[in-house]
Short mmCIF file of N, CA and C and ligand atoms in Angstrom, two decimals:
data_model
loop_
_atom_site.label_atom_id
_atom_site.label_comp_id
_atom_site.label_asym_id
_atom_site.label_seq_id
_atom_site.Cartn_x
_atom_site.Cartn_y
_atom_site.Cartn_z
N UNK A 1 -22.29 -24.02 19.00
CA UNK A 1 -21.26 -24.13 17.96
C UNK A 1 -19.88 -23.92 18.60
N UNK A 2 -18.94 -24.97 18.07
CA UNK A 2 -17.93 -24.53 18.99
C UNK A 2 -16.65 -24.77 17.77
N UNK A 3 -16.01 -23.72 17.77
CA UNK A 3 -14.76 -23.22 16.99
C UNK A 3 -13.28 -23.51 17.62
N UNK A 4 -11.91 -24.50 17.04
CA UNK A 4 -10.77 -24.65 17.66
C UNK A 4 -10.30 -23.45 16.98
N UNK A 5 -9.51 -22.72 17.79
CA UNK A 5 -8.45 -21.67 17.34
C UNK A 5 -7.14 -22.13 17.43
N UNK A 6 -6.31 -22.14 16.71
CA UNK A 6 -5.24 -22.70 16.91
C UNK A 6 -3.61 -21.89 16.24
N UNK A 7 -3.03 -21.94 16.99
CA UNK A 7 -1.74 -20.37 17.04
C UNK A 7 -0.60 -21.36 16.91
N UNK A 8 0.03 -21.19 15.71
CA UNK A 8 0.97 -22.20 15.26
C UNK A 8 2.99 -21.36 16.53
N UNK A 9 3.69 -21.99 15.61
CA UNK A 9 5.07 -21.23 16.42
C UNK A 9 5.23 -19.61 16.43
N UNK A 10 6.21 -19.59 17.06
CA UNK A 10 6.35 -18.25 17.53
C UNK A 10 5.33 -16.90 18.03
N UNK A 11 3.62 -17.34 17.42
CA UNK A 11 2.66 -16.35 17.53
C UNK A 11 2.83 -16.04 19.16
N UNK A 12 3.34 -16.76 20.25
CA UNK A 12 2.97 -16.39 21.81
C UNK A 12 4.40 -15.50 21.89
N UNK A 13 5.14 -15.12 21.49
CA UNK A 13 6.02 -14.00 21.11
C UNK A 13 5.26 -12.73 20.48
N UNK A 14 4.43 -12.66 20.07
CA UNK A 14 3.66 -11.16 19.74
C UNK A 14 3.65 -10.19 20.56
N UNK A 15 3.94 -8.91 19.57
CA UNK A 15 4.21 -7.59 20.80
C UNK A 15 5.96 -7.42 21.39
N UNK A 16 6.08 -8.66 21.22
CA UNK A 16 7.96 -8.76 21.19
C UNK A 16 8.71 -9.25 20.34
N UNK A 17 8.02 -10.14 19.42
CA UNK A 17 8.63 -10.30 17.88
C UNK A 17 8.04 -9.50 17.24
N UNK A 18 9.23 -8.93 16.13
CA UNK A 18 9.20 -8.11 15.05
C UNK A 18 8.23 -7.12 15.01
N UNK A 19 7.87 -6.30 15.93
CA UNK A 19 6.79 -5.49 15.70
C UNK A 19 6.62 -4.85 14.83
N UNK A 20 7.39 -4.44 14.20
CA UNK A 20 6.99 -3.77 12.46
C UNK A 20 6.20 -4.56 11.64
N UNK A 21 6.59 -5.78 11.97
CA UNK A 21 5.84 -6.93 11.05
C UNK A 21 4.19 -7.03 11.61
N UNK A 22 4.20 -7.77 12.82
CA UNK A 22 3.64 -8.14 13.63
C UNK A 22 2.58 -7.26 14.89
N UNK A 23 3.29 -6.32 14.90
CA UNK A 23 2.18 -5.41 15.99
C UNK A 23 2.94 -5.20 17.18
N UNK A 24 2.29 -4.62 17.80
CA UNK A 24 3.06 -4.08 19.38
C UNK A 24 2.10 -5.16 20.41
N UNK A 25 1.43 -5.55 20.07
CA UNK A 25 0.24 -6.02 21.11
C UNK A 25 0.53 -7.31 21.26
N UNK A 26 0.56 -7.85 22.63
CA UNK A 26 0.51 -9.15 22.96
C UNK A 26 -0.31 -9.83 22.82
N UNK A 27 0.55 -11.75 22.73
CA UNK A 27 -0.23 -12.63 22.53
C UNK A 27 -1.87 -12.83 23.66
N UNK A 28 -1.56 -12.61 24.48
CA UNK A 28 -2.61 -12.73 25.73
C UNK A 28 -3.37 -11.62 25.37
N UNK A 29 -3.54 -10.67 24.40
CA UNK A 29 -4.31 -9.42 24.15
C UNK A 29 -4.98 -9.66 22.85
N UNK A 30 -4.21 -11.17 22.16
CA UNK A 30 -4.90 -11.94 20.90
C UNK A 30 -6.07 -12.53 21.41
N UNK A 31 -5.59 -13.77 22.16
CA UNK A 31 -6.57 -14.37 22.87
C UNK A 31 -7.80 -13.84 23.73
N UNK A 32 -7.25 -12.24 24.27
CA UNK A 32 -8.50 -12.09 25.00
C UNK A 32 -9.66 -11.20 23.61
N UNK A 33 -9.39 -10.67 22.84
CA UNK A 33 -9.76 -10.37 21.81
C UNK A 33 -10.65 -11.57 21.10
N UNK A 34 -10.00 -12.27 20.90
CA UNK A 34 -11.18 -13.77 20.28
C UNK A 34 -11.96 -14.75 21.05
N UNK A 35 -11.32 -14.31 22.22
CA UNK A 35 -13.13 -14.82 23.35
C UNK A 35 -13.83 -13.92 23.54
N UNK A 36 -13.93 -12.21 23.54
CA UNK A 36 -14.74 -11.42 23.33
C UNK A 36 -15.48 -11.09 22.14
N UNK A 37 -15.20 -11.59 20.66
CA UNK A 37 -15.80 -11.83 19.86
C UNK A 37 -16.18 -13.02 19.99
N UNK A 38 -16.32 -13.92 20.17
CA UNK A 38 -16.39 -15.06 20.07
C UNK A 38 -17.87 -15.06 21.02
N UNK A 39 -17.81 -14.45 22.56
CA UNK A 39 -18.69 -14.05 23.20
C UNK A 39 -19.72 -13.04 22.58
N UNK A 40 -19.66 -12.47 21.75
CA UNK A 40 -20.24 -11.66 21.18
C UNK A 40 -20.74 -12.11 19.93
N UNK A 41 -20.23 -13.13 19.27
CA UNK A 41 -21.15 -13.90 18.43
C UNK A 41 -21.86 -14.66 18.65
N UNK A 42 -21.59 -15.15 20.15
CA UNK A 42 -22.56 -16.27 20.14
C UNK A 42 -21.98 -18.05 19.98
N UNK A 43 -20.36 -17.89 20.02
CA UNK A 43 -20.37 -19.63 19.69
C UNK A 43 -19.10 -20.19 20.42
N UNK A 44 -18.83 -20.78 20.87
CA UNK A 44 -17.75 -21.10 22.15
C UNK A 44 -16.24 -21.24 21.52
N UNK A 45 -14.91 -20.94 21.79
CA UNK A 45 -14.39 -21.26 21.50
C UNK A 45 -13.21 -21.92 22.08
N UNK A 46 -11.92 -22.66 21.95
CA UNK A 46 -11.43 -23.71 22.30
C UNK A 46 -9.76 -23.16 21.73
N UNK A 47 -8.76 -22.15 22.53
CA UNK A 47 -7.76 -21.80 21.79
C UNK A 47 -6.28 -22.52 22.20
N UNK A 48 -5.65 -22.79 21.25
CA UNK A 48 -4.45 -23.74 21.44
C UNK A 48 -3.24 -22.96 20.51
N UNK A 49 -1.85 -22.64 21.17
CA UNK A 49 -1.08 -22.41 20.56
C UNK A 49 0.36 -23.71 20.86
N UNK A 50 0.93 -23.60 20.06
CA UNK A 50 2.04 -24.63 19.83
C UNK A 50 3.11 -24.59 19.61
N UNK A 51 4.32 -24.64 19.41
CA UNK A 51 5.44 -24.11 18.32
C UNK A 51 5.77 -25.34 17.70
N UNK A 52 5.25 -26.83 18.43
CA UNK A 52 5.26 -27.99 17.85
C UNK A 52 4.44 -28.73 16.73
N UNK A 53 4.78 -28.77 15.32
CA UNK A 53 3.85 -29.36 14.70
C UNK A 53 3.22 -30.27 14.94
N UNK A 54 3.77 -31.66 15.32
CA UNK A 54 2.96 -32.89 15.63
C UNK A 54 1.94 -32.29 16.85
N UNK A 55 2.30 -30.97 17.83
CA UNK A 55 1.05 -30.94 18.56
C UNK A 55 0.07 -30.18 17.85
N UNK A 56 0.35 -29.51 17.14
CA UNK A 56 -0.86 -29.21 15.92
C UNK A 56 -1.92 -30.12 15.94
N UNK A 57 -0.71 -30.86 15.17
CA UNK A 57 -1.77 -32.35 14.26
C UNK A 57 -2.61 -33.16 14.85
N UNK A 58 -1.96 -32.92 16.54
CA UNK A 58 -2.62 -33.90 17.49
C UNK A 58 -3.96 -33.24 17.64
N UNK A 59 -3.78 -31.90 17.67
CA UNK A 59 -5.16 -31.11 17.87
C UNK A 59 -5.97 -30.91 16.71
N UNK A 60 -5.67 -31.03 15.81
CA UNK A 60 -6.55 -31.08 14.60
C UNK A 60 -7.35 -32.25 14.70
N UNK A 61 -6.48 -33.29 14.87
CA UNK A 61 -7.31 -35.00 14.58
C UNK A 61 -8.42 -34.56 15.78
N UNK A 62 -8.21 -34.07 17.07
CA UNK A 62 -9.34 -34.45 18.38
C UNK A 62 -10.55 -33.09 17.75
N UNK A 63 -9.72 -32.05 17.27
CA UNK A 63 -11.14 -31.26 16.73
C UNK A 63 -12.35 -32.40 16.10
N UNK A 64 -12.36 -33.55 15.32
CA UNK A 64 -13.12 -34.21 14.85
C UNK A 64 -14.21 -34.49 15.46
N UNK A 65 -13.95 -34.44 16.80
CA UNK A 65 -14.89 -35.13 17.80
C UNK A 65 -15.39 -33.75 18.75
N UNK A 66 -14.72 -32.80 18.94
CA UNK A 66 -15.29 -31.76 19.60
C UNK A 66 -15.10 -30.22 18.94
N UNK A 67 -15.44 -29.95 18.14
CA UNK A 67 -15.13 -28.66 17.16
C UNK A 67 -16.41 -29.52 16.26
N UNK A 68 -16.89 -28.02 15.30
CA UNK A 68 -17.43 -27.86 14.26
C UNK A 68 -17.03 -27.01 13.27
N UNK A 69 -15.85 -26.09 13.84
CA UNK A 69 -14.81 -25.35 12.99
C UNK A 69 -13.56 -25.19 13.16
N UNK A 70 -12.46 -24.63 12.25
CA UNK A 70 -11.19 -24.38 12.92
C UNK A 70 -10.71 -22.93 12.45
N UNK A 71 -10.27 -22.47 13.11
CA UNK A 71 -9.73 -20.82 12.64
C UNK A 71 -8.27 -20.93 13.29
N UNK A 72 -7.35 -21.30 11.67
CA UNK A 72 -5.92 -21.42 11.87
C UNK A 72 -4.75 -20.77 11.76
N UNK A 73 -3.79 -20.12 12.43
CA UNK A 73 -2.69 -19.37 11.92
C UNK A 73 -1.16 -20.18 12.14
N UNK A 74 -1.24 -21.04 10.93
CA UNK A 74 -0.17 -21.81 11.22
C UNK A 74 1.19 -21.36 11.55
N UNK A 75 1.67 -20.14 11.46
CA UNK A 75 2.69 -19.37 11.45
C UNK A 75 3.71 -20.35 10.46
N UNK A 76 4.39 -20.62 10.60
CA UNK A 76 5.93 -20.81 9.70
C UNK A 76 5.33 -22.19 9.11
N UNK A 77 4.48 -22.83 9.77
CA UNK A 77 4.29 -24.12 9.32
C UNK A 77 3.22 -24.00 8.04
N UNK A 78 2.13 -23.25 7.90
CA UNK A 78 1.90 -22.29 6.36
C UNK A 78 2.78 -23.06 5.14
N UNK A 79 3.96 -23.08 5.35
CA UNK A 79 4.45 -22.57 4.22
C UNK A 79 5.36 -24.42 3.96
N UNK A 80 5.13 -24.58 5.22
CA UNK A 80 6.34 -26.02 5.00
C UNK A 80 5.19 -27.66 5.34
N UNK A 81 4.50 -27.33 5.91
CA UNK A 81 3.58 -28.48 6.69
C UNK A 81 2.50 -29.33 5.42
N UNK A 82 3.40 -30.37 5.08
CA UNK A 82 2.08 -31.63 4.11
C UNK A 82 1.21 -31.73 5.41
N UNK A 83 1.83 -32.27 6.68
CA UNK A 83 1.14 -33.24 8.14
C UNK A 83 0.03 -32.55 8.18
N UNK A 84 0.08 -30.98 8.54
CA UNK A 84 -1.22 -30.10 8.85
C UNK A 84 -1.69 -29.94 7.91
N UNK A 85 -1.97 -29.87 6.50
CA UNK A 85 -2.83 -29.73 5.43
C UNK A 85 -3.25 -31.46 5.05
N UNK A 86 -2.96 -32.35 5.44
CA UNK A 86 -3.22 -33.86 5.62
C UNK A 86 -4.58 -34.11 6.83
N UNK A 87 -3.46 -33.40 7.58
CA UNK A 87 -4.94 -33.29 9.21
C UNK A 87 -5.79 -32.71 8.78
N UNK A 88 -5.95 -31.15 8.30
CA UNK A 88 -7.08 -30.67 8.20
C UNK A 88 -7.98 -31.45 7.30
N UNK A 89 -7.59 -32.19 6.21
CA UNK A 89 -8.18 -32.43 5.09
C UNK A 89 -8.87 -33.63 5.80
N UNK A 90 -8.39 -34.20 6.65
CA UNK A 90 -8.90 -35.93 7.42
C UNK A 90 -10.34 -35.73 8.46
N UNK A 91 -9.96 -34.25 8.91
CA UNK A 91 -10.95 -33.78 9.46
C UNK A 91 -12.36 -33.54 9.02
N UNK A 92 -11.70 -33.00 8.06
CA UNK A 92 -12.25 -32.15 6.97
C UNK A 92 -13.54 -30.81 7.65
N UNK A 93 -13.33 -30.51 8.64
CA UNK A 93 -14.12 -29.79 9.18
C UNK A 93 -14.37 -27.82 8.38
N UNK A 94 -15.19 -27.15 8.32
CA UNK A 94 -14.90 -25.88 7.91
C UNK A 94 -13.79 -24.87 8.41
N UNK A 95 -12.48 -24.30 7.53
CA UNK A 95 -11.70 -23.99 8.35
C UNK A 95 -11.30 -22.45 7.84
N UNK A 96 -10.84 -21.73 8.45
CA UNK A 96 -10.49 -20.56 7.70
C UNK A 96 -8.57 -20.62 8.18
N UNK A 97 -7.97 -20.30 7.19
CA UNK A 97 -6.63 -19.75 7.60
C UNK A 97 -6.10 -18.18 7.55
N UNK A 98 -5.81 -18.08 8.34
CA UNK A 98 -5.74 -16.51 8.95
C UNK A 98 -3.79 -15.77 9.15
N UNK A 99 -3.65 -15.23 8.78
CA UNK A 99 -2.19 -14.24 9.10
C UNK A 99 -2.64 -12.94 9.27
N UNK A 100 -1.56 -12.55 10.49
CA UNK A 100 -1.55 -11.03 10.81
C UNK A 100 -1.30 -10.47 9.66
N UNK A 101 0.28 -10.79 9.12
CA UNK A 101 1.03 -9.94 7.94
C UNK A 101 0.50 -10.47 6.98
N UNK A 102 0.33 -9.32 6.01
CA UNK A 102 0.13 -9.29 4.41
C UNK A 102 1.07 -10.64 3.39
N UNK A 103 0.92 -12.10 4.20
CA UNK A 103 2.22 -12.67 3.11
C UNK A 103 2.55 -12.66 1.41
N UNK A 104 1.02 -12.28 1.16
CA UNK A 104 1.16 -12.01 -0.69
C UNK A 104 2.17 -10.85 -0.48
N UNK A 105 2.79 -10.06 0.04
CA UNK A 105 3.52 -8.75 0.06
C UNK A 105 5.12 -9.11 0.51
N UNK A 106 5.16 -10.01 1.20
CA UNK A 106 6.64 -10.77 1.96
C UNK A 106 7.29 -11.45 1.04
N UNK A 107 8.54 -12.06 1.81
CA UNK A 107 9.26 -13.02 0.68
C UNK A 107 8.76 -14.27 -0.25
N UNK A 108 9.33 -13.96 -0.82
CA UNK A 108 8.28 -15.17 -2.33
C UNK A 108 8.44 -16.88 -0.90
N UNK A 109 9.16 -17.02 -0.08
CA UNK A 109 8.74 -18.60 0.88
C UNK A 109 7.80 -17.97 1.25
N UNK A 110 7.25 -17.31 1.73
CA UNK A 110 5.74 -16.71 2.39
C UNK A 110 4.21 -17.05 1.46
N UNK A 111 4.91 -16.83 0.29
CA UNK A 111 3.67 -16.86 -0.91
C UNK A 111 2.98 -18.24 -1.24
N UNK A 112 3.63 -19.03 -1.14
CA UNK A 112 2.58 -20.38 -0.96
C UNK A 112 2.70 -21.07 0.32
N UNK A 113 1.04 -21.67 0.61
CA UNK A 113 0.53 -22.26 1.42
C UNK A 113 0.26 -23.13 1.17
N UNK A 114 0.26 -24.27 2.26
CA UNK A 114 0.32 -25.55 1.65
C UNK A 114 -1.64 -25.76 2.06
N UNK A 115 -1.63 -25.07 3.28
CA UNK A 115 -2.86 -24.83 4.42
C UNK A 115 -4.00 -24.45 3.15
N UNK A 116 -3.43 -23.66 2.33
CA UNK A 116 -4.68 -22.72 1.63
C UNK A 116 -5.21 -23.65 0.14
N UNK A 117 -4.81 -24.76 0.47
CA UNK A 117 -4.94 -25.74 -0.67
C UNK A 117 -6.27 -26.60 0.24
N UNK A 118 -6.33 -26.89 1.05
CA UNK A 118 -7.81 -27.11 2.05
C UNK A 118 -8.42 -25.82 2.45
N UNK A 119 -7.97 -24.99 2.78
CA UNK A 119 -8.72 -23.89 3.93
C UNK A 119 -9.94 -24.01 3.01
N UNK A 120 -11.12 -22.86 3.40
CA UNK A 120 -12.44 -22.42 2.60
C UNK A 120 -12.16 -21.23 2.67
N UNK A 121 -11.79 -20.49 3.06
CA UNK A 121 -11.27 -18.45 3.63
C UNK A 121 -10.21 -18.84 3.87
N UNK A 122 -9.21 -17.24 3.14
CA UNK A 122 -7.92 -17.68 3.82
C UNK A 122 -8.06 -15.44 3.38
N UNK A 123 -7.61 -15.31 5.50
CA UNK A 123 -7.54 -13.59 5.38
C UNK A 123 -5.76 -13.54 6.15
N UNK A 124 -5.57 -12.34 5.33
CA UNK A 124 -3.92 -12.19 5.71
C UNK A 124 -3.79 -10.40 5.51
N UNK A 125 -3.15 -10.04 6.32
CA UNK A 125 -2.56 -8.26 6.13
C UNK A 125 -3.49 -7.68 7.08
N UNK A 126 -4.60 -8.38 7.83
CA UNK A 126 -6.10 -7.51 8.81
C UNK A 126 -5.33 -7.63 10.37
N UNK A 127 -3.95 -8.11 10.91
CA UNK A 127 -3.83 -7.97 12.19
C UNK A 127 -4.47 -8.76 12.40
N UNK A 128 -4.87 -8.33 13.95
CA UNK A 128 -5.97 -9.24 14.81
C UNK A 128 -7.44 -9.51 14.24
N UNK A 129 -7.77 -8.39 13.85
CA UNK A 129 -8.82 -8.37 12.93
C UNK A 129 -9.23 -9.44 11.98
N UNK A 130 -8.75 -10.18 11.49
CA UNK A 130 -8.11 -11.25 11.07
C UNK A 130 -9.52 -12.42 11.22
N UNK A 131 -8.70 -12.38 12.54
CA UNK A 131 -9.40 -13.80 13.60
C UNK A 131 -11.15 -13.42 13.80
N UNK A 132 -11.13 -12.04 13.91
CA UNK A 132 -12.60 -11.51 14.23
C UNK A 132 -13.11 -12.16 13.15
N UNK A 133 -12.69 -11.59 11.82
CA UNK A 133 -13.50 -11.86 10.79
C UNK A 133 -13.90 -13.30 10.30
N UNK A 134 -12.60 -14.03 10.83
CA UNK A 134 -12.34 -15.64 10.31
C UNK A 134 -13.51 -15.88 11.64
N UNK A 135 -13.70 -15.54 12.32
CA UNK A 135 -14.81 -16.11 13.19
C UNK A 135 -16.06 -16.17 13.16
N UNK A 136 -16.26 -14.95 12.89
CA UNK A 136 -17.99 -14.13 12.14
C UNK A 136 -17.97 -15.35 10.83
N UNK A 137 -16.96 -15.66 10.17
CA UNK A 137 -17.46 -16.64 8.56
C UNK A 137 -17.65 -17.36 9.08
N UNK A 138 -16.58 -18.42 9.83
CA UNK A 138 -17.38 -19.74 10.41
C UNK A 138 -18.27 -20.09 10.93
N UNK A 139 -19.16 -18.80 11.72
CA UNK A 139 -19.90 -18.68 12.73
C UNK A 139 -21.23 -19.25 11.46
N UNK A 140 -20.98 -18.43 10.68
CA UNK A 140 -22.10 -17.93 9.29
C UNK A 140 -22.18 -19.22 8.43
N UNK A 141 -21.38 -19.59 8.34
CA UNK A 141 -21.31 -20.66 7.13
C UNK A 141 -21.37 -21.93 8.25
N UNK A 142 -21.05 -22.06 9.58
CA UNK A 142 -21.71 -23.70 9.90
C UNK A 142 -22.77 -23.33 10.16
N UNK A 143 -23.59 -22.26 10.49
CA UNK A 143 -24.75 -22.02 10.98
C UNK A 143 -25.50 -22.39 9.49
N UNK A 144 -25.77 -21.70 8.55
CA UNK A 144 -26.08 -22.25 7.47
C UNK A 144 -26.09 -23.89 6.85
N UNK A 145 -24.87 -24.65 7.22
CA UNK A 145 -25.07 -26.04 6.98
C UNK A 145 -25.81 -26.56 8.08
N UNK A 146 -26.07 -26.04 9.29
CA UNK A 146 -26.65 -26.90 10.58
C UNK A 146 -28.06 -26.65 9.84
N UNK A 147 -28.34 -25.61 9.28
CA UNK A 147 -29.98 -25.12 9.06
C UNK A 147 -30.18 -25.93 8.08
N UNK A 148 -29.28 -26.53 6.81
CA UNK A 148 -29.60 -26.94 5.88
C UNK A 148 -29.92 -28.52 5.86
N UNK A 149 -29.07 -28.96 6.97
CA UNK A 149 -29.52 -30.37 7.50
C UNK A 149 -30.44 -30.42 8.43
N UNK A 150 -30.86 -29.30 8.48
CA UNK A 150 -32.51 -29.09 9.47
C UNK A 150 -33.55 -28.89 9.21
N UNK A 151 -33.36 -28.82 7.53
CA UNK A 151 -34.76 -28.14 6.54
C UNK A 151 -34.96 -29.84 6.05
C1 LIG B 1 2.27 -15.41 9.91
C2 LIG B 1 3.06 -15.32 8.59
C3 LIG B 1 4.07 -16.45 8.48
O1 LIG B 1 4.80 -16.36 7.27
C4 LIG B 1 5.07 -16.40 9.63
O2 LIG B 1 5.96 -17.49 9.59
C5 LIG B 1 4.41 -16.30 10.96
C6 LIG B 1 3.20 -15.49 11.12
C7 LIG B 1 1.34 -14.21 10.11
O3 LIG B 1 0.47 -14.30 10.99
O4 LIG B 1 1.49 -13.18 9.46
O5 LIG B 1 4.93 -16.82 11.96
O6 LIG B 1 1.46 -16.57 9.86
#
């Protein structure tokens, strides 16, 4: 099973943006965190960060062909992006959308997602924790459809 992770703008600034918001811990301490779960569940994963939307989108469309899930933190693009809630939907692959910060708690632009109008899970306010969990569901729920087209 193999899962795209994908880290929208500014997330490779973590640990040096806004740490009150955001955390003290670096981006490279994200990533090594979700290949050790990831290793520990059992299902490969494939991580891409961007600050460019169209390279998003580019990576969403090729998930089609090599992914069976996506675990997304669009950062700013959340809140503004038709293109990436278009991609995901074209894909249509199982996806969870994920935020460090609590955005139901932030400024009312934070409060809608355009992402969470496709996602299937959408976890926000867990930190890194976050991604663990958005990983363990996907892990769970394609494993379940692979079994169900196997019965
Ligand atoms: C974020 C929340 C977004 O509103 C913000 O633009 C980000 C990060 C989060 O992980 O909490 O860049 O997605």
């Amino acid at each position: 099973m193999r899962i795209l992770v994908l880290n929208g703008p500014n997330l490779n600034l973590l640990g040096v943006r806004e740490p009150a918001v955001y955390g003290d811990r670096s981006f490279a301490a994200l990533e090594e965190m979700i290949r050790k779960t990831a290793e520990e569940i059992g299902v490969e994963v494939e991580l891409f960060q961007s600050n460019h939307e169209g390279a998003l989108v580019d990576k969403i469309q090729q998930a089609l062909h090599t992914a069976d899930g996506i675990l997304i933190n669009p950062a700013a693009y959340t809140h503004t992006s038709v293109a990436i809630l278009d991609a995901l939907k074209a894909v249509a692959l199982p996806t969870v959308e994920v935020h460090l910060s609590d955005i139901s708690k932030r400024e009312a632009f934070r409060q809608f997602s355009y992402v969470s109008l496709y996602a299937q899970k959408v976890i926000y306010g867990k930190g890194f924790e976050g991604y663990r969990e958005g990983l363990q569901w996907l892990s769970e729920t394609i494993g379940k459809e692979t079994q169900k087209h196997a019965d």
